[in-house]
Tab-separated table of C-alpha atoms and ligand atoms in Angstrom:
chain	number	residue	atom	x	y	z
A	1329	MET	CA	-10.313	17.351	25.333
A	1330	PRO	CA	-12.602	15.063	23.231
A	1331	VAL	CA	-11.871	11.365	23.492
A	1332	SER	CA	-9.884	9.603	20.834
A	1333	PRO	CA	-12.160	7.403	18.635
A	1334	PRO	CA	-11.190	3.712	18.676
A	1335	LEU	CA	-9.036	2.281	15.896
A	1336	THR	CA	-10.963	-0.001	13.536
A	1337	LEU	CA	-9.787	-2.089	10.608
A	1338	ASP	CA	-12.379	-0.520	8.297
A	1339	ALA	CA	-11.297	3.011	9.139
A	1340	ILE	CA	-7.612	2.171	8.759
A	1341	ARG	CA	-8.156	0.429	5.423
A	1342	SER	CA	-10.256	3.265	4.058
A	1343	THR	CA	-7.518	5.853	4.698
A	1344	LEU	CA	-4.495	3.751	3.752
A	1345	ALA	CA	-2.702	4.802	0.545
A	1346	THR	CA	0.180	2.307	0.590
A	1347	GLN	CA	0.983	-0.515	-1.855
A	1348	ALA	CA	2.495	-3.137	0.420
A	1349	LEU	CA	2.512	-1.914	4.005
A	1350	GLY	CA	-0.783	-2.847	5.618
A	1351	ARG	CA	-1.943	-5.358	2.971
A	1352	ARG	CA	-2.440	-7.488	6.050
A	1353	ILE	CA	-3.308	-5.709	9.302
A	1354	GLU	CA	-3.850	-7.376	12.663
A	1355	LEU	CA	-5.556	-5.128	15.200
A	1356	PHE	CA	-5.515	-6.112	18.875
A	1357	GLN	CA	-7.433	-4.485	21.700
A	1358	ARG	CA	-4.651	-5.612	23.977
A	1359	THR	CA	-1.450	-7.540	23.448
A	1360	ALA	CA	1.824	-7.996	25.281
A	1361	SER	CA	3.851	-6.257	22.561
A	1362	THR	CA	3.152	-5.608	18.891
A	1363	ASN	CA	6.783	-6.443	18.109
A	1364	ARG	CA	6.418	-9.804	19.822
A	1365	GLU	CA	3.152	-10.480	17.966
A	1366	THR	CA	4.780	-9.565	14.637
A	1367	PHE	CA	7.724	-11.828	15.450
A	1368	SER	CA	5.361	-14.813	15.771
A	1369	LEU	CA	3.623	-13.919	12.504
A	1370	ALA	CA	6.984	-13.561	10.762
A	1371	GLN	CA	8.065	-16.952	11.986
A	1372	SER	CA	4.972	-18.443	10.395
A	1373	ASP	CA	6.045	-16.775	7.144
A	1374	ALA	CA	3.687	-13.797	7.133
A	1375	GLU	CA	4.340	-11.559	4.142
A	1376	HIS	CA	6.271	-8.314	3.784
A	1377	GLY	CA	4.225	-5.336	4.927
A	1378	THR	CA	2.169	-7.137	7.563
A	1379	VAL	CA	1.232	-4.598	10.228
A	1380	VAL	CA	0.261	-5.283	13.827
A	1381	VAL	CA	-1.506	-2.526	15.748
A	1382	ALA	CA	-2.708	-2.566	19.345
A	1383	GLU	CA	-4.871	-0.307	21.446
A	1384	GLU	CA	-2.864	-1.328	24.509
A	1385	GLN	CA	0.373	-3.173	25.268
A	1386	THR	CA	0.874	-4.917	28.566
A	1387	GLU	CA	4.587	-5.533	27.993
A	1388	GLY	CA	5.564	-2.837	25.502
A	1389	ARG	CA	9.332	-2.869	25.034
A	1390	GLY	CA	12.056	-0.333	24.373
A	1391	ARG	CA	15.661	-1.094	23.459
A	1392	LEU	CA	17.647	-3.328	25.830
A	1393	ALA	CA	14.365	-4.789	27.157
A	1394	ARG	CA	13.308	-1.497	28.719
A	1395	THR	CA	9.608	-0.822	29.213
A	1396	TRP	CA	7.454	1.222	26.847
A	1397	PHE	CA	4.521	2.744	28.720
A	1398	SER	CA	1.474	1.832	26.614
A	1399	PRO	CA	-1.869	2.905	28.127
A	1400	PRO	CA	-5.091	1.839	26.327
A	1401	ALA	CA	-7.027	3.604	23.569
A	1402	VAL	CA	-5.051	6.837	23.298
A	1403	ASN	CA	-1.742	6.252	21.516
A	1404	LEU	CA	-0.201	4.385	18.590
A	1405	TYR	CA	1.645	1.094	19.049
A	1406	CYS	CA	2.418	-0.652	15.804
A	1407	SER	CA	4.921	-2.998	14.231
A	1408	ILE	CA	5.706	-3.584	10.584
A	1409	LEU	CA	7.193	-6.740	9.112
A	1410	VAL	CA	9.852	-5.999	6.499
A	1411	ARG	CA	11.226	-8.606	4.117
A	1412	ARG	CA	13.717	-7.167	1.697
A	1413	SER	CA	16.523	-8.956	-0.045
A	1414	ILE	CA	19.413	-6.588	0.377
A	1415	PRO	CA	22.784	-7.422	-1.275
A	1416	SER	CA	25.242	-8.598	1.366
A	1417	ASP	CA	27.637	-5.683	0.774
A	1418	ARG	CA	24.842	-3.223	1.655
A	1419	LEU	CA	23.236	-5.157	4.473
A	1420	THR	CA	25.115	-3.636	7.412
A	1421	SER	CA	24.464	-0.065	6.375
A	1422	TRP	CA	20.854	-0.860	5.452
A	1423	LEU	CA	20.299	-2.274	8.939
A	1424	SER	CA	21.889	0.807	10.532
A	1425	TRP	CA	19.759	3.175	8.507
A	1426	LEU	CA	16.476	1.328	9.083
A	1427	PRO	CA	15.689	2.766	12.558
A	1428	LEU	CA	17.024	6.209	11.636
A	1429	MET	CA	14.943	6.307	8.502
A	1430	THR	CA	11.901	5.167	10.490
A	1431	ALA	CA	12.400	8.057	12.893
A	1432	LEU	CA	12.444	10.438	9.929
A	1433	ALA	CA	9.285	8.935	8.462
A	1434	ALA	CA	7.489	9.057	11.816
A	1435	ALA	CA	8.536	12.668	12.429
A	1436	LYS	CA	7.239	13.641	8.998
A	1437	ALA	CA	3.923	11.863	9.581
A	1438	VAL	CA	3.366	13.607	12.920
A	1439	GLU	CA	4.274	16.981	11.413
A	1440	THR	CA	1.838	16.488	8.533
A	1441	ILE	CA	-1.107	15.258	10.598
A	1442	ALA	CA	-0.643	17.295	13.776
A	1443	GLY	CA	0.985	20.426	12.336
A	1444	ILE	CA	3.756	20.516	14.918
A	1445	MET	CA	7.540	20.343	14.543
A	1446	VAL	CA	9.123	17.072	15.577
A	1447	ALA	CA	12.858	16.597	15.991
A	1448	VAL	CA	14.910	13.433	16.083
A	1449	LYS	CA	17.422	12.573	18.771
A	1450	TRP	CA	20.056	10.118	17.540
A	1451	PRO	CA	19.454	7.323	16.955
A	1452	ASN	CA	15.689	7.080	16.995
A	1453	ASP	CA	13.849	9.138	19.575
A	1454	LEU	CA	11.143	11.518	18.435
A	1455	LEU	CA	11.114	14.747	20.387
A	1456	ILE	CA	8.839	17.724	20.707
A	1457	GLY	CA	10.960	20.371	22.373
A	1458	GLU	CA	13.329	18.266	24.469
A	1459	ARG	CA	10.604	15.761	25.460
A	1460	LYS	CA	10.184	12.287	24.029
A	1461	VAL	CA	6.965	11.757	22.084
A	1462	GLY	CA	7.888	8.517	20.342
A	1463	GLY	CA	10.412	5.728	20.069
A	1464	ILE	CA	11.425	2.986	17.659
A	1465	LEU	CA	12.521	-0.568	18.237
A	1466	CYS	CA	13.893	-2.552	15.278
A	1467	GLN	CA	14.527	-6.279	15.597
A	1468	SER	CA	15.711	-8.971	13.194
A	1469	GLY	CA	14.910	-12.652	12.835
A	1470	THR	CA	14.658	-15.559	10.418
A	1471	SER	CA	11.634	-17.593	9.378
A	1472	PRO	CA	11.574	-21.142	7.984
A	1473	GLN	CA	10.508	-20.563	4.355
A	1474	LEU	CA	10.991	-16.883	3.686
A	1475	GLY	CA	14.291	-16.333	5.489
A	1476	SER	CA	15.435	-13.210	7.251
A	1477	PHE	CA	13.134	-10.374	8.263
A	1478	GLN	CA	13.133	-7.135	10.202
A	1479	ILE	CA	10.468	-5.770	12.490
A	1480	ILE	CA	10.025	-2.050	12.883
A	1481	GLY	CA	8.166	-1.195	16.087
A	1482	ILE	CA	6.902	2.330	16.599
A	1483	GLY	CA	5.312	3.835	19.686
A	1484	ILE	CA	3.924	7.386	19.583
A	1485	ASN	CA	2.265	9.203	22.471
A	1486	VAL	CA	-0.724	10.699	20.726
A	1487	ASN	CA	-3.694	11.621	22.924
A	1488	ALA	CA	-2.602	10.336	26.340
A	1489	ASP	CA	-2.834	12.600	29.347
A	1490	ARG	CA	0.756	13.441	30.193
A	1491	SER	CA	-0.038	14.012	33.846
A	1492	LYS	CA	-0.958	10.317	34.119
A	1493	PHE	CA	2.443	9.100	32.927
A	1494	PRO	CA	4.485	7.155	35.482
A	1495	PRO	CA	6.565	9.503	37.654
A	1496	ASP	CA	9.895	8.304	36.223
A	1497	ILE	CA	9.041	9.543	32.707
A	1498	ARG	CA	6.529	12.334	33.448
A	1499	ASP	CA	9.119	15.069	32.972
A	1500	SER	CA	10.939	13.588	30.015
A	1501	ALA	CA	7.898	12.440	27.966
A	1502	THR	CA	5.136	14.311	26.213
A	1503	THR	CA	2.176	13.651	23.938
A	1504	ILE	CA	1.086	15.253	20.689
A	1505	ALA	CA	-2.244	16.319	22.209
A	1506	HIS	CA	-0.498	17.953	25.132
A	1507	GLU	CA	1.720	19.940	22.805
A	1508	THR	CA	-0.918	20.927	20.256
A	1509	GLY	CA	-3.903	21.314	22.577
A	1510	HIS	CA	-6.131	19.125	20.420
A	1511	THR	CA	-7.051	15.475	19.942
A	1512	ILE	CA	-5.341	13.807	16.996
A	1513	ASP	CA	-7.028	11.327	14.654
A	1514	ARG	CA	-4.938	8.202	15.231
A	1515	THR	CA	-6.213	6.509	12.082
A	1516	GLN	CA	-4.976	9.371	9.902
A	1517	LEU	CA	-1.673	9.356	11.730
A	1518	LEU	CA	-1.193	5.616	11.322
A	1519	SER	CA	-2.029	5.744	7.607
A	1520	ARG	CA	0.343	8.630	7.012
A	1521	LEU	CA	3.059	6.899	9.013
A	1522	LEU	CA	2.776	3.753	6.890
A	1523	LEU	CA	2.853	5.808	3.692
A	1524	GLU	CA	5.954	7.771	4.732
A	1525	LEU	CA	7.618	4.554	5.838
A	1526	GLU	CA	6.846	2.771	2.598
A	1527	GLN	CA	8.314	5.639	0.574
A	1528	CYS	CA	11.479	5.658	2.685
A	1529	LEU	CA	11.824	1.858	2.498
A	1530	ASP	CA	11.531	1.985	-1.286
A	1531	GLU	CA	14.143	4.688	-1.472
A	1532	LEU	CA	16.449	2.867	0.926
A	1533	ALA	CA	16.277	-0.285	-1.194
A	1534	LEU	CA	17.026	1.431	-4.492
A	1535	THR	CA	19.491	4.228	-3.911
A	1536	ASN	CA	22.433	5.049	-1.724
A	1537	TYR	CA	21.742	6.783	1.572
A	1538	ASP	CA	22.755	10.315	0.587
A	1539	ARG	CA	19.318	11.902	0.539
A	1540	ILE	CA	18.150	10.149	3.676
A	1541	ALA	CA	21.395	11.083	5.423
A	1542	LEU	CA	20.936	14.738	4.455
A	1543	ALA	CA	17.329	14.747	5.641
A	1544	TYR	CA	18.285	12.969	8.861
A	1545	ARG	CA	21.120	15.385	9.662
A	1546	ALA	CA	18.741	18.296	9.110
A	1547	LYS	CA	16.233	16.866	11.602
A	1548	CYS	CA	18.678	15.559	14.177
A	1549	VAL	CA	18.895	17.931	17.148
A	1550	THR	CA	21.738	15.914	18.664
A	1551	LEU	CA	24.218	17.470	16.216
A	1552	GLY	CA	26.097	20.445	17.647
A	1553	LYS	CA	25.225	19.470	21.202
A	1554	ILE	CA	27.456	18.314	24.008
A	1555	VAL	CA	26.214	14.836	24.813
A	1556	ARG	CA	26.848	12.084	27.286
A	1557	ALA	CA	26.875	8.707	25.558
A	1558	SER	CA	26.333	5.565	27.623
A	1559	LEU	CA	27.661	2.534	25.795
A	1560	ALA	CA	26.525	-1.072	26.023
A	1561	ASP	CA	29.685	-2.052	27.957
A	1562	GLY	CA	28.699	0.345	30.768
A	1563	THR	CA	31.251	3.054	29.903
A	1564	GLU	CA	30.377	6.699	29.262
A	1565	PHE	CA	31.854	9.274	26.935
A	1566	THR	CA	31.140	13.014	26.904
A	1567	GLY	CA	31.673	14.850	23.672
A	1568	LEU	CA	30.491	17.223	20.984
A	1569	ALA	CA	28.165	15.526	18.492
A	1570	GLN	CA	29.717	16.489	15.164
A	1571	THR	CA	27.980	14.592	12.403
A	1572	ILE	CA	26.190	11.441	11.314
A	1573	GLY	CA	28.355	9.244	9.124
A	1574	SER	CA	27.213	7.746	5.842
A	1575	ASP	CA	26.749	4.498	7.792
A	1576	GLY	CA	24.369	6.144	10.296
A	1577	SER	CA	26.947	6.312	13.098
A	1578	LEU	CA	27.189	9.329	15.403
A	1579	HIS	CA	30.614	10.991	15.431
A	1580	ILE	CA	31.499	12.697	18.680
A	1581	ALA	CA	34.652	14.540	19.743
A	1582	GLN	CA	35.836	14.461	23.332
A	1583	TRP	CA	34.679	17.381	25.508
A	1584	PRO	CA	36.076	19.308	27.251
A	1585	ILE	CA	38.983	19.549	24.810
A	1586	PRO	CA	42.008	18.117	26.657
A	1587	SER	CA	44.398	20.687	28.010
A	1588	GLY	CA	48.059	20.428	26.986
A	1589	GLY	CA	47.489	20.594	23.271
A	1590	SER	CA	46.722	16.929	22.585
A	1591	PRO	CA	43.899	16.511	20.040
A	1592	PRO	CA	40.469	15.474	21.335
A	1593	GLN	CA	39.635	11.809	20.996
A	1594	THR	CA	36.822	11.117	18.544
A	1595	ARG	CA	34.439	8.193	18.618
A	1596	GLN	CA	32.036	6.736	16.089
A	1597	LEU	CA	29.020	5.309	17.849
A	1598	TYR	CA	26.726	2.711	16.347
A	1599	ALA	CA	24.530	2.185	19.421
A	1600	ALA	CA	24.337	4.191	22.624
A	1601	ASP	CA	22.017	6.058	24.934
A	1602	ILE	CA	22.489	9.754	24.427
A	1603	VAL	CA	21.729	12.542	26.865
A	1604	HIS	CA	21.814	16.108	25.555
A	1605	LEU	CA	23.643	18.056	28.258
A	1606	ARG	CA	22.453	21.512	29.246
A	1607	PRO	CA	24.990	24.367	28.894
A	1608	SER	CA	25.268	24.501	32.705
A	1609	GLN	CA	26.463	20.875	32.632
A	1610	THR	CA	29.117	21.330	29.972
A	1611	GLY	CA	31.244	24.256	31.074
A	1612	ARG	CA	30.651	25.846	27.657
B	1773	LIG	C1	12.392	3.148	22.603
B	1773	LIG	O1	13.282	2.495	23.423
B	1773	LIG	O2	12.199	4.337	22.593
B	1773	LIG	C2	11.613	2.207	21.706
B	1773	LIG	C3	10.150	2.212	21.985
B	1773	LIG	C4	9.404	1.345	21.004
B	1773	LIG	C5	7.992	1.118	21.421
B	1773	LIG	C6	7.200	0.415	20.354
B	1773	LIG	S1	5.498	0.377	20.706
B	1773	LIG	C7	5.221	-0.750	19.441
B	1773	LIG	C8	6.383	-1.739	19.461
B	1773	LIG	N1	6.121	-2.833	20.371
B	1773	LIG	C9	6.944	-2.818	21.416
B	1773	LIG	O3	6.949	-3.633	22.359
B	1773	LIG	N2	7.807	-1.793	21.289
B	1773	LIG	C10	7.590	-1.046	20.089
B	1773	LIG	P1	14.364	3.222	24.309
B	1773	LIG	O4	15.152	4.193	23.491
B	1773	LIG	O5	15.086	2.118	24.985
B	1773	LIG	O6	13.530	4.060	25.342
B	1773	LIG	C11	12.856	3.444	26.410
B	1773	LIG	C12	12.790	4.469	27.530
B	1773	LIG	O7	11.861	5.516	27.173
B	1773	LIG	C13	12.251	3.886	28.833
B	1773	LIG	O8	13.282	3.330	29.597
B	1773	LIG	C14	11.627	5.120	29.499
B	1773	LIG	O9	12.622	5.900	30.123
B	1773	LIG	C15	11.126	5.922	28.314
B	1773	LIG	N3	9.701	5.663	28.027
B	1773	LIG	C16	8.969	4.547	28.273
B	1773	LIG	N4	7.727	4.678	27.811
B	1773	LIG	C17	7.652	5.912	27.265
B	1773	LIG	C18	6.624	6.625	26.619
B	1773	LIG	N5	5.397	6.108	26.410
B	1773	LIG	N6	6.916	7.885	26.190
B	1773	LIG	C19	8.137	8.431	26.364
B	1773	LIG	N7	9.145	7.804	26.976
B	1773	LIG	C20	8.915	6.543	27.417
């Protein structure tokens, strides 16, 4: 497969069609983590829409301080600084929708540029088939002059060679190039991603979440599946994923249904690790 051309500021700027996202772009050949870099910029009052991109991350992070495998010159690792004044009565739901909406925007960008279907696993994994092709890490903070901010970090496996992934994720991860059979232009993908994200952010700020919730439910392959949810307190819950609430939570009903006629317990999850169970694991 042809090599992936390097990212350059000129190329990114010449394809970018956004208003605010990417007005300032910092491009690193190598950094510990684009989220960490964006955090420092935010704390020195960098403006809304600042984007940090790296060709390689040496300490790329997932949720709960897990590692994000970030080999050089083949994938996308980027973080976006978001400063939005959201009324306090909407803040909690806005924060819940932010990563979900980002997953939608990223899925749409990959579908447009690579011509392949991408699904979303609640809350914010991007899947091709059942394999993970991208992930999202949102973080919040406060800076001295400009106040609170959010950072949206996005990692997408674009042109990496899947066979070179570390053994622990080789089976569960994939790349766009592996799935499509061709090299993807990362500059086009980044520009499209920022455009989709900007449109979703604008919508999220102005309206209620109905349209985004509808679009998310349509893309979310977790719904209708029997899942095992691992919660932050170390407990696990197996159930049928029924719907996504208007606050972005995942509603699951206990599975198997308890014998003896008592109704299944239901849970509303706001954060969890979800495994989609195979039919052979569910007794269905
Ligand atoms: C995520 O966490 O999926 C969020 C990943 C966010 C990465 C971006 S890159 C730019 C920005 N800067 C950062 O430092 N981070 C963000 P989580 O749901 O916790 O999934 C992490 C798990 O995914 C790991 O424990 C591995 O099992 C798996 N994993 C690690 N690297 C992967 C990769 N490149 N592709 C697919 N799966 C991976």
